[in-house]
C-alpha atoms as a PDB file:
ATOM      1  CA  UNK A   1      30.510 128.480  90.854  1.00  0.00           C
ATOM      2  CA  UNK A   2      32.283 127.162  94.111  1.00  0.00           C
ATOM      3  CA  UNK A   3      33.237 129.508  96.597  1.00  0.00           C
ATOM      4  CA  UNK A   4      36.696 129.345  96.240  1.00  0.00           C
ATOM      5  CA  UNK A   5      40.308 130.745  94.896  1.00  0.00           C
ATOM      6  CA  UNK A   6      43.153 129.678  92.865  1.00  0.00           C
ATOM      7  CA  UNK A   7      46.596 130.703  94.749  1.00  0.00           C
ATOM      8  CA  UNK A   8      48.130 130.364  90.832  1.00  0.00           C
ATOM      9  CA  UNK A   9      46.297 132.792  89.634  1.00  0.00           C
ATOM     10  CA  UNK A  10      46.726 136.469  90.204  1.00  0.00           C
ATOM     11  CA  UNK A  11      45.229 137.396  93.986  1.00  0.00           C
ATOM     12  CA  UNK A  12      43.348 140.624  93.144  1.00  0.00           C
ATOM     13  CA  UNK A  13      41.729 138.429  90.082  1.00  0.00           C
ATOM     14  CA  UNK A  14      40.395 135.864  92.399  1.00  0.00           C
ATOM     15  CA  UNK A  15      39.008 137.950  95.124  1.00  0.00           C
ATOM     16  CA  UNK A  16      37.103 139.851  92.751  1.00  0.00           C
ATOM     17  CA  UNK A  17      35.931 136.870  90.511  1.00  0.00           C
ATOM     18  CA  UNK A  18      34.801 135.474  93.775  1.00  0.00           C
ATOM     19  CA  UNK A  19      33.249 138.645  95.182  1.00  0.00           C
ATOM     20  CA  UNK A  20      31.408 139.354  91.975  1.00  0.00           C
ATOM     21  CA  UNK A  21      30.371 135.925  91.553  1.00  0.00           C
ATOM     22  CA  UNK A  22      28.299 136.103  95.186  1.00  0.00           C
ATOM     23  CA  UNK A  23      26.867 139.213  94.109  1.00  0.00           C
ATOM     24  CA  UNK A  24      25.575 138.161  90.995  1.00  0.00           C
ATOM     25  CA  UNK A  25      24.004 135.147  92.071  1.00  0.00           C
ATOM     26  CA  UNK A  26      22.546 137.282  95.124  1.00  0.00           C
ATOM     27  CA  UNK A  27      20.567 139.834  92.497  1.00  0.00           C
ATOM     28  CA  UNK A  28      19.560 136.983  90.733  1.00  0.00           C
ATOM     29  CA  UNK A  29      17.771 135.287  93.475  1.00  0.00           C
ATOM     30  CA  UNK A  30      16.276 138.305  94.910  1.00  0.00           C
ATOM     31  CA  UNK A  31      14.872 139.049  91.328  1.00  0.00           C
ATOM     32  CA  UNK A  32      13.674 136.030  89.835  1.00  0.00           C
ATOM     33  CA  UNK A  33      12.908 134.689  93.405  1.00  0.00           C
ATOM     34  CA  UNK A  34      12.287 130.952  91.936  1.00  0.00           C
ATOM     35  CA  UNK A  35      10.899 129.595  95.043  1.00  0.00           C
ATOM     36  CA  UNK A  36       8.925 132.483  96.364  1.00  0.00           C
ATOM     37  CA  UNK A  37      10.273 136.229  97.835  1.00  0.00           C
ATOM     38  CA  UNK A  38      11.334 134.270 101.382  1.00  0.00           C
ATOM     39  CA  UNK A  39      13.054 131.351  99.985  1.00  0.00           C
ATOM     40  CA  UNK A  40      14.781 133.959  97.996  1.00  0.00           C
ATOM     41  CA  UNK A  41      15.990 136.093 100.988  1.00  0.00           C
ATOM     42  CA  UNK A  42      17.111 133.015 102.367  1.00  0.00           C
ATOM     43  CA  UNK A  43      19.331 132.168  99.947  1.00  0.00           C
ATOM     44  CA  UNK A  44      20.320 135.411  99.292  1.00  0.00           C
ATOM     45  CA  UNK A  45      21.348 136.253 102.907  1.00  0.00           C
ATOM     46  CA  UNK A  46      23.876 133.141 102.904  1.00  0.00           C
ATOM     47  CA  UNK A  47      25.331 134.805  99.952  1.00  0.00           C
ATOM     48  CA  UNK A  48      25.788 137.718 101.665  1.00  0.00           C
ATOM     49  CA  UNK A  49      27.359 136.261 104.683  1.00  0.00           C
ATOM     50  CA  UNK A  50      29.825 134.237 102.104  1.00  0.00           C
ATOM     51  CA  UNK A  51      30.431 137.809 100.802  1.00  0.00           C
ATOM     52  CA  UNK A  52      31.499 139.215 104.240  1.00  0.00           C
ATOM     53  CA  UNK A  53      33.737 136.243 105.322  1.00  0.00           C
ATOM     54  CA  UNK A  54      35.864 136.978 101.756  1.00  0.00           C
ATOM     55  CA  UNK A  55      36.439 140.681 102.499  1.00  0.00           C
ATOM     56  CA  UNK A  56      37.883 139.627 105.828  1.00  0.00           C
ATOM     57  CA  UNK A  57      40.907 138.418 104.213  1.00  0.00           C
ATOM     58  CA  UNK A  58      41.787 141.559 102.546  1.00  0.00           C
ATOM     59  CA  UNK A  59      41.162 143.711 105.463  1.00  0.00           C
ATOM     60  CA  UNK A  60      44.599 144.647 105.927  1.00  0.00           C
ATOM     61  CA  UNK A  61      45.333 146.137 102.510  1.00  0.00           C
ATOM     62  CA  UNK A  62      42.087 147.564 101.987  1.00  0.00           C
ATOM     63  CA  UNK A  63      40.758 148.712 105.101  1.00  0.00           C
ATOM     64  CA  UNK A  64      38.496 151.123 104.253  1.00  0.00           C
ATOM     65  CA  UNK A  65      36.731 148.889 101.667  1.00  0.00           C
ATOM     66  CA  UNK A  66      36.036 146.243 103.806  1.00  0.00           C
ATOM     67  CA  UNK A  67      34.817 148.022 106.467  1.00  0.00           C
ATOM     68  CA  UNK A  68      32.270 150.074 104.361  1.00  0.00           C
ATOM     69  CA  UNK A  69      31.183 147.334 102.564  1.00  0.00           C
ATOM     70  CA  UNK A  70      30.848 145.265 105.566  1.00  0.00           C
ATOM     71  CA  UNK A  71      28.509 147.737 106.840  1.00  0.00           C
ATOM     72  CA  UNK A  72      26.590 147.630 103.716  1.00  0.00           C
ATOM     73  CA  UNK A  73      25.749 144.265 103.304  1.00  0.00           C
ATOM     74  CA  UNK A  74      25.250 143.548 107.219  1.00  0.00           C
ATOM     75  CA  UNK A  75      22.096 146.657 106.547  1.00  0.00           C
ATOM     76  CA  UNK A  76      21.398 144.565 103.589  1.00  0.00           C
ATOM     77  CA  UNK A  77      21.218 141.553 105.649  1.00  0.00           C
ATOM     78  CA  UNK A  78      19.573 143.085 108.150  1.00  0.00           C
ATOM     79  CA  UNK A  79      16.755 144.007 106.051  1.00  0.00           C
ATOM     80  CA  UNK A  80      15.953 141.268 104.893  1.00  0.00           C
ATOM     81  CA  UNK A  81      15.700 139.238 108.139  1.00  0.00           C
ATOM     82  CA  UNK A  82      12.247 139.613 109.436  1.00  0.00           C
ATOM     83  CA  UNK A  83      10.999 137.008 106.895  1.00  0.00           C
ATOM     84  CA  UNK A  84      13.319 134.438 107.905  1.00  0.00           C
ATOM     85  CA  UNK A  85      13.112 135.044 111.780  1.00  0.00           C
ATOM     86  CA  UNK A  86       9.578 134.220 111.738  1.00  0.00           C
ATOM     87  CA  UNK A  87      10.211 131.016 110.040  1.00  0.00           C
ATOM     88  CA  UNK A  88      13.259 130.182 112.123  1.00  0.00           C
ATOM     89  CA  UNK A  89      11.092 130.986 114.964  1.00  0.00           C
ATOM     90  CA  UNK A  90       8.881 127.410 113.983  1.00  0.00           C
ATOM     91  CA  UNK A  91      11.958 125.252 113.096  1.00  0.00           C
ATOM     92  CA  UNK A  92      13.475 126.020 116.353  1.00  0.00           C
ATOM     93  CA  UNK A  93      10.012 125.233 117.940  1.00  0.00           C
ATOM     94  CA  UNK A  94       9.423 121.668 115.644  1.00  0.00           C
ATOM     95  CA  UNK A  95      13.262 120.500 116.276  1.00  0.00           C
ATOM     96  CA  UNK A  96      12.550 121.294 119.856  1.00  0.00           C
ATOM     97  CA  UNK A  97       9.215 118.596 119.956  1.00  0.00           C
ATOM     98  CA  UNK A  98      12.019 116.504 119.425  1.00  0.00           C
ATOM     99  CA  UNK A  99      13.261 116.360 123.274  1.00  0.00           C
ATOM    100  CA  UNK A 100      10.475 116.653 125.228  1.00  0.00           C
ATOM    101  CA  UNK A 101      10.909 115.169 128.632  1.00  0.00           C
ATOM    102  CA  UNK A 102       7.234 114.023 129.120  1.00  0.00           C
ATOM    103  CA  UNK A 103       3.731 113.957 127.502  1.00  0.00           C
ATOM    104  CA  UNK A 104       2.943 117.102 129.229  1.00  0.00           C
ATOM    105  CA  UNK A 105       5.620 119.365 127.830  1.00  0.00           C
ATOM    106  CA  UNK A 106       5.226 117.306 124.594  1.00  0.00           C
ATOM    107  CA  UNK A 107       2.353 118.642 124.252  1.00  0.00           C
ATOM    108  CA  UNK A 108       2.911 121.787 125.609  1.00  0.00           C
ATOM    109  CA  UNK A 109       6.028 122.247 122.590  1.00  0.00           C
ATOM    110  CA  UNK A 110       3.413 120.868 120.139  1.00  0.00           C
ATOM    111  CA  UNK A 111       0.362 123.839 121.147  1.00  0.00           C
ATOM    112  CA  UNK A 112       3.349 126.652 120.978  1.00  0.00           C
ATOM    113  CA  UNK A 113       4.634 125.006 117.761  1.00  0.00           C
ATOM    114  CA  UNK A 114       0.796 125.822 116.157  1.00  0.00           C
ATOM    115  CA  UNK A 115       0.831 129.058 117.915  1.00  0.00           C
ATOM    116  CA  UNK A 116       3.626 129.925 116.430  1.00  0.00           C
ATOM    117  CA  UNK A 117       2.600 128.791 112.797  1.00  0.00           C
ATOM    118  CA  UNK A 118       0.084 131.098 113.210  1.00  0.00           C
ATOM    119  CA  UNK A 119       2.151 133.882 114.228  1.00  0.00           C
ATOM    120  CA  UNK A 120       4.126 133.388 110.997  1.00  0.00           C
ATOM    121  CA  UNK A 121       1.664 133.307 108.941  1.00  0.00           C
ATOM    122  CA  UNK A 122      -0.235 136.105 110.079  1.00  0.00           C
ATOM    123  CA  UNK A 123       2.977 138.525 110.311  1.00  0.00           C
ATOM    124  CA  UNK A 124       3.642 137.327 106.311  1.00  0.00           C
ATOM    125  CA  UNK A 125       0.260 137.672 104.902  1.00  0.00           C
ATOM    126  CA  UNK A 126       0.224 141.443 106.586  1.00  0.00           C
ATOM    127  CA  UNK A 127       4.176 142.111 106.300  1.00  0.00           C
ATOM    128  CA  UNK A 128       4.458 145.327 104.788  1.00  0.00           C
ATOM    129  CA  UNK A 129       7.850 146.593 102.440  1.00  0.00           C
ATOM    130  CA  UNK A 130       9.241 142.985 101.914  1.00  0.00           C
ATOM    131  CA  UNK A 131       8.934 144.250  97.480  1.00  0.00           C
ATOM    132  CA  UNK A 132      10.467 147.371  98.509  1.00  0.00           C
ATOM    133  CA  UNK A 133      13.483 145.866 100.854  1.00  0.00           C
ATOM    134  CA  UNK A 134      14.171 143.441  98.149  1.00  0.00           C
ATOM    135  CA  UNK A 135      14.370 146.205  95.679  1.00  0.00           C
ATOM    136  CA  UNK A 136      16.968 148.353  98.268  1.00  0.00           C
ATOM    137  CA  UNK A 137      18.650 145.226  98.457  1.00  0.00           C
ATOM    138  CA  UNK A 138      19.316 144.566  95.018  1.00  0.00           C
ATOM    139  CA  UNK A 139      20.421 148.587  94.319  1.00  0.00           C
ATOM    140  CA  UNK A 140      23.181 148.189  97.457  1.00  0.00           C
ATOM    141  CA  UNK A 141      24.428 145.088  95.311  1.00  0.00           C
ATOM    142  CA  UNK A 142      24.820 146.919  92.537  1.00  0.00           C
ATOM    143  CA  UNK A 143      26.569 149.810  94.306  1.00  0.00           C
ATOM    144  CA  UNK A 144      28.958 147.087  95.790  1.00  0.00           C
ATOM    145  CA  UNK A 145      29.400 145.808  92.957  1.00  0.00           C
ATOM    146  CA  UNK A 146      30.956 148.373  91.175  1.00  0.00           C
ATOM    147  CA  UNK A 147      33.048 149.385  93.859  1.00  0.00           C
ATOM    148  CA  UNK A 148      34.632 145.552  94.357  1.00  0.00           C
ATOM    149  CA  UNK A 149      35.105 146.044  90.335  1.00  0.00           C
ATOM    150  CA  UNK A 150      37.156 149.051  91.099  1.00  0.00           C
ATOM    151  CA  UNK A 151      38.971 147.580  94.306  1.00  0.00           C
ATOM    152  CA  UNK A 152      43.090 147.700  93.439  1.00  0.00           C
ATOM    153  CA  UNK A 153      44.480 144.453  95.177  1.00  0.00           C
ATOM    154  CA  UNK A 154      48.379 143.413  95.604  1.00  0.00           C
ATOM    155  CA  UNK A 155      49.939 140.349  93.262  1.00  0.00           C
ATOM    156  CA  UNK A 156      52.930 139.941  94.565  1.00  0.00           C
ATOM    157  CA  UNK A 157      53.534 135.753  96.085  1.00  0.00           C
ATOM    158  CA  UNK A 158      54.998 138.059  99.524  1.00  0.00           C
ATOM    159  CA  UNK A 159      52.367 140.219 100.041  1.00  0.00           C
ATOM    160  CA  UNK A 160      49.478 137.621  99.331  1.00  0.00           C
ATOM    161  CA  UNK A 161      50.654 135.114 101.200  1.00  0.00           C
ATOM    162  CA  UNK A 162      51.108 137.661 104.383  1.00  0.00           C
ATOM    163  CA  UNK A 163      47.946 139.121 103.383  1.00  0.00           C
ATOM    164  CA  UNK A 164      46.486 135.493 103.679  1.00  0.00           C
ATOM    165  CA  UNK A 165      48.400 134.686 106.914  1.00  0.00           C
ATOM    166  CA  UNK A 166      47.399 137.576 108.507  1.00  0.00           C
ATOM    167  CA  UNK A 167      43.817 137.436 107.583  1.00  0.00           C
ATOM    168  CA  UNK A 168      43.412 133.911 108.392  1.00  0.00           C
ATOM    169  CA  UNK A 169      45.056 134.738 111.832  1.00  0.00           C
ATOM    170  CA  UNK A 170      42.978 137.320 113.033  1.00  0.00           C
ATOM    171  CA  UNK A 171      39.742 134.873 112.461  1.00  0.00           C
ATOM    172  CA  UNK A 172      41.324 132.182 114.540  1.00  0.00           C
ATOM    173  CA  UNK A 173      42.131 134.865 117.443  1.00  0.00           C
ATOM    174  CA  UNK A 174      38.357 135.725 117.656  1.00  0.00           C
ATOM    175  CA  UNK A 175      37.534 131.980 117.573  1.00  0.00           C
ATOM    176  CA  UNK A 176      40.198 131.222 120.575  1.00  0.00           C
ATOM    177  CA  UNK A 177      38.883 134.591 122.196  1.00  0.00           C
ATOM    178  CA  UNK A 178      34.943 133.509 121.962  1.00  0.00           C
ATOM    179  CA  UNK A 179      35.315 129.879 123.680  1.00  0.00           C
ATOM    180  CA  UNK A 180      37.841 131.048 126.492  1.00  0.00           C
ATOM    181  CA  UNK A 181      34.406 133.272 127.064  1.00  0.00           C
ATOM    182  CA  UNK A 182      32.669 130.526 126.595  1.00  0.00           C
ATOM    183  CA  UNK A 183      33.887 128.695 129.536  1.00  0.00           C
ATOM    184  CA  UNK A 184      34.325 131.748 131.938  1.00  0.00           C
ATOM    185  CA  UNK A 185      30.712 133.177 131.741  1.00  0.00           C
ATOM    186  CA  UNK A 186      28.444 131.374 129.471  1.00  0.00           C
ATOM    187  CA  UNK A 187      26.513 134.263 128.304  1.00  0.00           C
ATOM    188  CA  UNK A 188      24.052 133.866 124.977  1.00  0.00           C
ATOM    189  CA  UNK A 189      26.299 136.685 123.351  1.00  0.00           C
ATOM    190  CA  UNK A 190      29.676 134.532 123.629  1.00  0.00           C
ATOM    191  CA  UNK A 191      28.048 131.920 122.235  1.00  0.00           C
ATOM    192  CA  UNK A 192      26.833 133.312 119.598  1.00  0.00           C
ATOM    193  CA  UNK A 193      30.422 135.326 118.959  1.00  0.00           C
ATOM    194  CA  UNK A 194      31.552 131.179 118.736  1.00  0.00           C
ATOM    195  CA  UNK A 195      29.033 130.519 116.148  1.00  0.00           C
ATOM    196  CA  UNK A 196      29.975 133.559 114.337  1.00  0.00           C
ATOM    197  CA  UNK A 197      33.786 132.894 114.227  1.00  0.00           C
ATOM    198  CA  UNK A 198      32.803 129.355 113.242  1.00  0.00           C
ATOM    199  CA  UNK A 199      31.070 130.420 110.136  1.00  0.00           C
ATOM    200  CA  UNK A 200      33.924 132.476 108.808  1.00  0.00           C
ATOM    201  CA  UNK A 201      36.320 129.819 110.123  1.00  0.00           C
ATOM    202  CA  UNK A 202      34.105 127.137 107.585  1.00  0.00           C
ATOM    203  CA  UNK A 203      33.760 129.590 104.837  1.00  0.00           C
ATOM    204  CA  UNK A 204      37.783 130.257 104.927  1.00  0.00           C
ATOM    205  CA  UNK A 205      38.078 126.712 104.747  1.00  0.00           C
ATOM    206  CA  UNK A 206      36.185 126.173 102.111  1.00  0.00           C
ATOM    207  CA  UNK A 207      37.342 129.429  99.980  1.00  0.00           C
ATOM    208  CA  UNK A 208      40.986 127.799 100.568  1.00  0.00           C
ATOM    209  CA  UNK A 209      40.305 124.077  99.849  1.00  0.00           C
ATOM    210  CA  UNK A 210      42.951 123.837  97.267  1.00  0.00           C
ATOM    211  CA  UNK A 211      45.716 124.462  99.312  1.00  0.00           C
ATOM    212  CA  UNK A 212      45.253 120.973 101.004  1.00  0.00           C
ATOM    213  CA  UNK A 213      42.040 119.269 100.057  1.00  0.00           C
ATOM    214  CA  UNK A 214      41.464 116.519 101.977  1.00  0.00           C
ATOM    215  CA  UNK A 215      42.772 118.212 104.998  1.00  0.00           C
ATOM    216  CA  UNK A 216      40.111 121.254 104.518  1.00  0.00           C
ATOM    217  CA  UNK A 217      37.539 118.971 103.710  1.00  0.00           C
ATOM    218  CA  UNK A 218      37.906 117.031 107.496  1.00  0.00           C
ATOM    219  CA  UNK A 219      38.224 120.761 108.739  1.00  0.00           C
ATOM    220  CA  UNK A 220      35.313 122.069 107.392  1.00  0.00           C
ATOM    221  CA  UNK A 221      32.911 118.908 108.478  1.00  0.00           C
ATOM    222  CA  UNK A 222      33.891 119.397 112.116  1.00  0.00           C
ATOM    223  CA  UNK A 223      33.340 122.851 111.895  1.00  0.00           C
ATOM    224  CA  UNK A 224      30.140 122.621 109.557  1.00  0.00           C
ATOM    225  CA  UNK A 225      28.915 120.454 112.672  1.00  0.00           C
ATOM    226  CA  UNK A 226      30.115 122.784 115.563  1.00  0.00           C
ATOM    227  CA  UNK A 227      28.121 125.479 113.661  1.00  0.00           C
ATOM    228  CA  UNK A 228      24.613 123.660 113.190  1.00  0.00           C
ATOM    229  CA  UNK A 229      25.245 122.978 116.825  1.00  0.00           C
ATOM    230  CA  UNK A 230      25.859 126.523 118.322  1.00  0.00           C
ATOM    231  CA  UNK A 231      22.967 127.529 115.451  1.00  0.00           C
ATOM    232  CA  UNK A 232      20.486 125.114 117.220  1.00  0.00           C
ATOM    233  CA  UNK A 233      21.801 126.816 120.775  1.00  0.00           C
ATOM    234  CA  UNK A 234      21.232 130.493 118.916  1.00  0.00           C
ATOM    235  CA  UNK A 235      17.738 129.660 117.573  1.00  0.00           C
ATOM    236  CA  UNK A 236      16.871 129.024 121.300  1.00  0.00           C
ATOM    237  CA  UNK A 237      18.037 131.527 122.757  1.00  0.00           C
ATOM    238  CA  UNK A 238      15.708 133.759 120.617  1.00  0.00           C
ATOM    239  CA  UNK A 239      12.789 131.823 121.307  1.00  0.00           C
ATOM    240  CA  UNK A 240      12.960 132.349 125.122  1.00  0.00           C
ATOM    241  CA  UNK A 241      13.557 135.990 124.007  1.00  0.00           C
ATOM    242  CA  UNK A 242      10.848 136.301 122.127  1.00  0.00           C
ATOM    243  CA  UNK A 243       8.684 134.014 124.825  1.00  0.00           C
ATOM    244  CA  UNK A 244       9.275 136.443 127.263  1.00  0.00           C
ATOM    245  CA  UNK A 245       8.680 139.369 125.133  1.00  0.00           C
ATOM    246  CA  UNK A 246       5.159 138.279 124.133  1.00  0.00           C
ATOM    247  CA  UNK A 247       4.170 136.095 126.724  1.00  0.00           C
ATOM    248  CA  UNK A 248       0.420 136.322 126.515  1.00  0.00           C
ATOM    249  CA  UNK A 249       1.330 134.271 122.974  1.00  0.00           C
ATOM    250  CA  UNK A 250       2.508 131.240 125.026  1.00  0.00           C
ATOM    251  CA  UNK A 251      -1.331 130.634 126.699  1.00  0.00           C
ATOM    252  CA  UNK A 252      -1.001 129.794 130.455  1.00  0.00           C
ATOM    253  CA  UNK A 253       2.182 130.548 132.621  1.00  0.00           C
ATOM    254  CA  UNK A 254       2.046 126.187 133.110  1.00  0.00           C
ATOM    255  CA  UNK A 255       2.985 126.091 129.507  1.00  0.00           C
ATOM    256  CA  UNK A 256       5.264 128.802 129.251  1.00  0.00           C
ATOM    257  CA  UNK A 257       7.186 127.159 131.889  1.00  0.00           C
ATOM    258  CA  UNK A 258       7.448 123.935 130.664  1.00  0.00           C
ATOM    259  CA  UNK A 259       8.688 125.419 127.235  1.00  0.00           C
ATOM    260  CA  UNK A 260      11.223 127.606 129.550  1.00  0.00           C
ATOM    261  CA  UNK A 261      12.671 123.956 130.882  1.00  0.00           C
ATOM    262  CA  UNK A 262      13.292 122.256 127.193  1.00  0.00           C
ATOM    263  CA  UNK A 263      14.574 125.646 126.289  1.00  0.00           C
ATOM    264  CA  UNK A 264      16.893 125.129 129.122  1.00  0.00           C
ATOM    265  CA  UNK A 265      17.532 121.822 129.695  1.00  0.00           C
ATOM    266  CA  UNK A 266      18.146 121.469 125.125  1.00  0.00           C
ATOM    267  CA  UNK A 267      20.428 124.517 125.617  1.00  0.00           C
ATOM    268  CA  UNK A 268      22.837 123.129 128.278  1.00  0.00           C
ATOM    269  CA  UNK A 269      23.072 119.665 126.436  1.00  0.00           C
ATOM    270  CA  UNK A 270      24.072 121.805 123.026  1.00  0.00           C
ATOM    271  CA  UNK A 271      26.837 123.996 125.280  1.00  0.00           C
ATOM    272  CA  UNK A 272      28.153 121.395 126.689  1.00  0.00           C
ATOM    273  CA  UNK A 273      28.576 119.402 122.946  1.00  0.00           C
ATOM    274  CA  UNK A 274      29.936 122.077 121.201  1.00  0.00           C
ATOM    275  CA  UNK A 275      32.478 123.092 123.686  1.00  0.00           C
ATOM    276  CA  UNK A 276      33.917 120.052 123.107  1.00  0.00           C
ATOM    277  CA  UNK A 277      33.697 120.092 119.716  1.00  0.00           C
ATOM    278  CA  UNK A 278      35.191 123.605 119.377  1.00  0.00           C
ATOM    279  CA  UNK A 279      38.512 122.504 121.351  1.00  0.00           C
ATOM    280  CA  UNK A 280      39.139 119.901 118.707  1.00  0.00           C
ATOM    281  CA  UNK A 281      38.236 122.408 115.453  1.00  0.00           C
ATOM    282  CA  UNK A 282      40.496 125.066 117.814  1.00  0.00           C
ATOM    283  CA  UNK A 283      43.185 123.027 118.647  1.00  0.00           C
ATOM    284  CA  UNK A 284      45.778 124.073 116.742  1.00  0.00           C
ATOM    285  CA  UNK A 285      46.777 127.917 117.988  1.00  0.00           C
ATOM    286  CA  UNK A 286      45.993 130.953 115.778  1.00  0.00           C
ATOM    287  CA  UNK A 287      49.817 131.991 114.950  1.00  0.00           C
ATOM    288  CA  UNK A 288      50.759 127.982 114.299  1.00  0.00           C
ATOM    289  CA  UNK A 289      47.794 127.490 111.940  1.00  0.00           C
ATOM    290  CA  UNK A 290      48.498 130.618 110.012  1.00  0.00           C
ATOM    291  CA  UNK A 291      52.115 129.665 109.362  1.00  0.00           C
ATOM    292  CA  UNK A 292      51.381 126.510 107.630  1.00  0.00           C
ATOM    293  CA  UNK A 293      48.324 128.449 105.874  1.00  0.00           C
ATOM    294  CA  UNK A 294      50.718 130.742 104.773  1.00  0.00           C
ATOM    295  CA  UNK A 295      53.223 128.288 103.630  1.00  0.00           C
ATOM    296  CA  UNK A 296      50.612 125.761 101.914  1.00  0.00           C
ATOM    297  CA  UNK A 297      49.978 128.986 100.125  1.00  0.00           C
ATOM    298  CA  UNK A 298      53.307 129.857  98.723  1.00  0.00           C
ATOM    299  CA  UNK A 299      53.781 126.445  97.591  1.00  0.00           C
ATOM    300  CA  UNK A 300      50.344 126.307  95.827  1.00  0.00           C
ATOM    301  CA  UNK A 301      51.150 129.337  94.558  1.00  0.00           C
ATOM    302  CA  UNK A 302      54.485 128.617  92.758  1.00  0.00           C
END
């Protein structure tokens, strides 16, 4: 089902049809795993994420909920994610190939690109617990499950559309928050705050499209777009981690530096594009866009 709500029907209703939908579809994939165990934790962590951005809205009148089930799908999530950072580690290497700046550091990006296959593979084939994680994972569903079944949520056209307004709010001040840092210090960790308030920002967007569809639709391409950007910028920034972690992996310090300088030199370019693009998906301040949230949602609602 789509990931989103109807403002005519009862609030409580639709968060929890929502919110039970994700988890459902999350078990399922981790169980029948149709494409293999990793595709499934793929999949399944997305869902999770979805799951996370949804209890943000209801924060405020359920505090305690959200934060406690916040922490238990992040573990969740967390669990999961050696599988898919090994892979990610390759993409990020093959999109990478893309830019070289010369033969030599082609080549250089297509040698680490093998190596790094091989890494993969070999950490799969001898990956230990992935059955049992997956298991784990699917009981902390369950347990979440039943306590979003039992979660008491507020009807009333006021409090919902305050309860939206406020929610929606808060997002936008991280947003506005991560690219000021953004431009004052340019550190991996603000960036990556960016790309994280950009997610929720798209998954908001998309979770309210019937308020104004056409308008949420242009929204949520921009910011669909700033995101793959800033993910690009993240999946770097974890390569040169890991490069400098286990550098003997790289081969000769001539072609660990020339992967340092794409690294680099891909990095800037991706800053620089998506600081643009996030003043135009920002634009609009965090109390002016949560008014007309607010209001769009009242009128739906009626």
């Amino acid at each position: 089902m789509p990931f989103r709500i109807d403002p005519k029907k009862p609030f409580g209703d639709e968060i929890r049809r929502a919110g039970l939908e994700l988890i459902d579809d999350t078990i399922t994939i981790l169980r029948d795993q149709p494409s293999g165990s990793h595709e499934a934790v793929h999949e399944a962590r997305k869902r999770l994420k979805r799951l996370r951005a949804l209890y943000r809205l209801v924060r405020k009148v359920a505090s305690d909920f959200a934060r406690e089930e916040n922490i238990r799908l992040r573990d969740i999530a967390r669990s999961l994610a050696f599988a898919r950072d090994a892979t990610a580690l390759v993409e990020t290497a093959e999109y990478l190939e893309a830019f070289a700046l010369s033969d030599t550091q082609g080549e250089a990006l297509r040698s680490i690109t093998v190596m790094l296959r091989e890494r993969r593979d070999e950490a799969l084939d001898h990956e230990a617990g992935l059955d049992e994680a997956i298991a784990a994972a699917i009981v902390g569903c369950k347990t979440g499950r039943e306590r979003l079944e039992a979660l008491s949520l507020p009807d009333d056209l006021k409090k919902t559309s305050k309860l939206v307004r406020t929610g929606w709010a808060k997002q936008r001040v991280k947003a506005r928050q991560a690219l000021s840092s953004c431009r004052e210090q340019a550190d991996v960790e603000h960036f990556h705050d960016l790309r994280k308030a950009g997610q929720t920002y798209w998954m908001h967007l998309g979770l309210m499209r019937r308020l104004w569809p056409s308008a949420m639709r242009a929204k949520r391409a921009d910011t669909k777009r700033l995101v793959d950007i800033l993910g690009h910028e993240h999946d770097l920034s974890i390569l040169a981690a890991v490069a400098d972690r286990e550098p003997d992996r790289f081969g000769n310090g001539e072609r660990l530096a020339l992967l340092l300088d794409a690294i680099i030199e891909r990095q800037q370019a991706l800053r620089a594009e998506a600081l643009e693009l996030a003043d135009e998906v920002f634009s609009e301040s965090a109390g002016t866009e949560s008014r007309i949230v607010g209001q769009l949602w009242r009128q739906a609602a009626k």
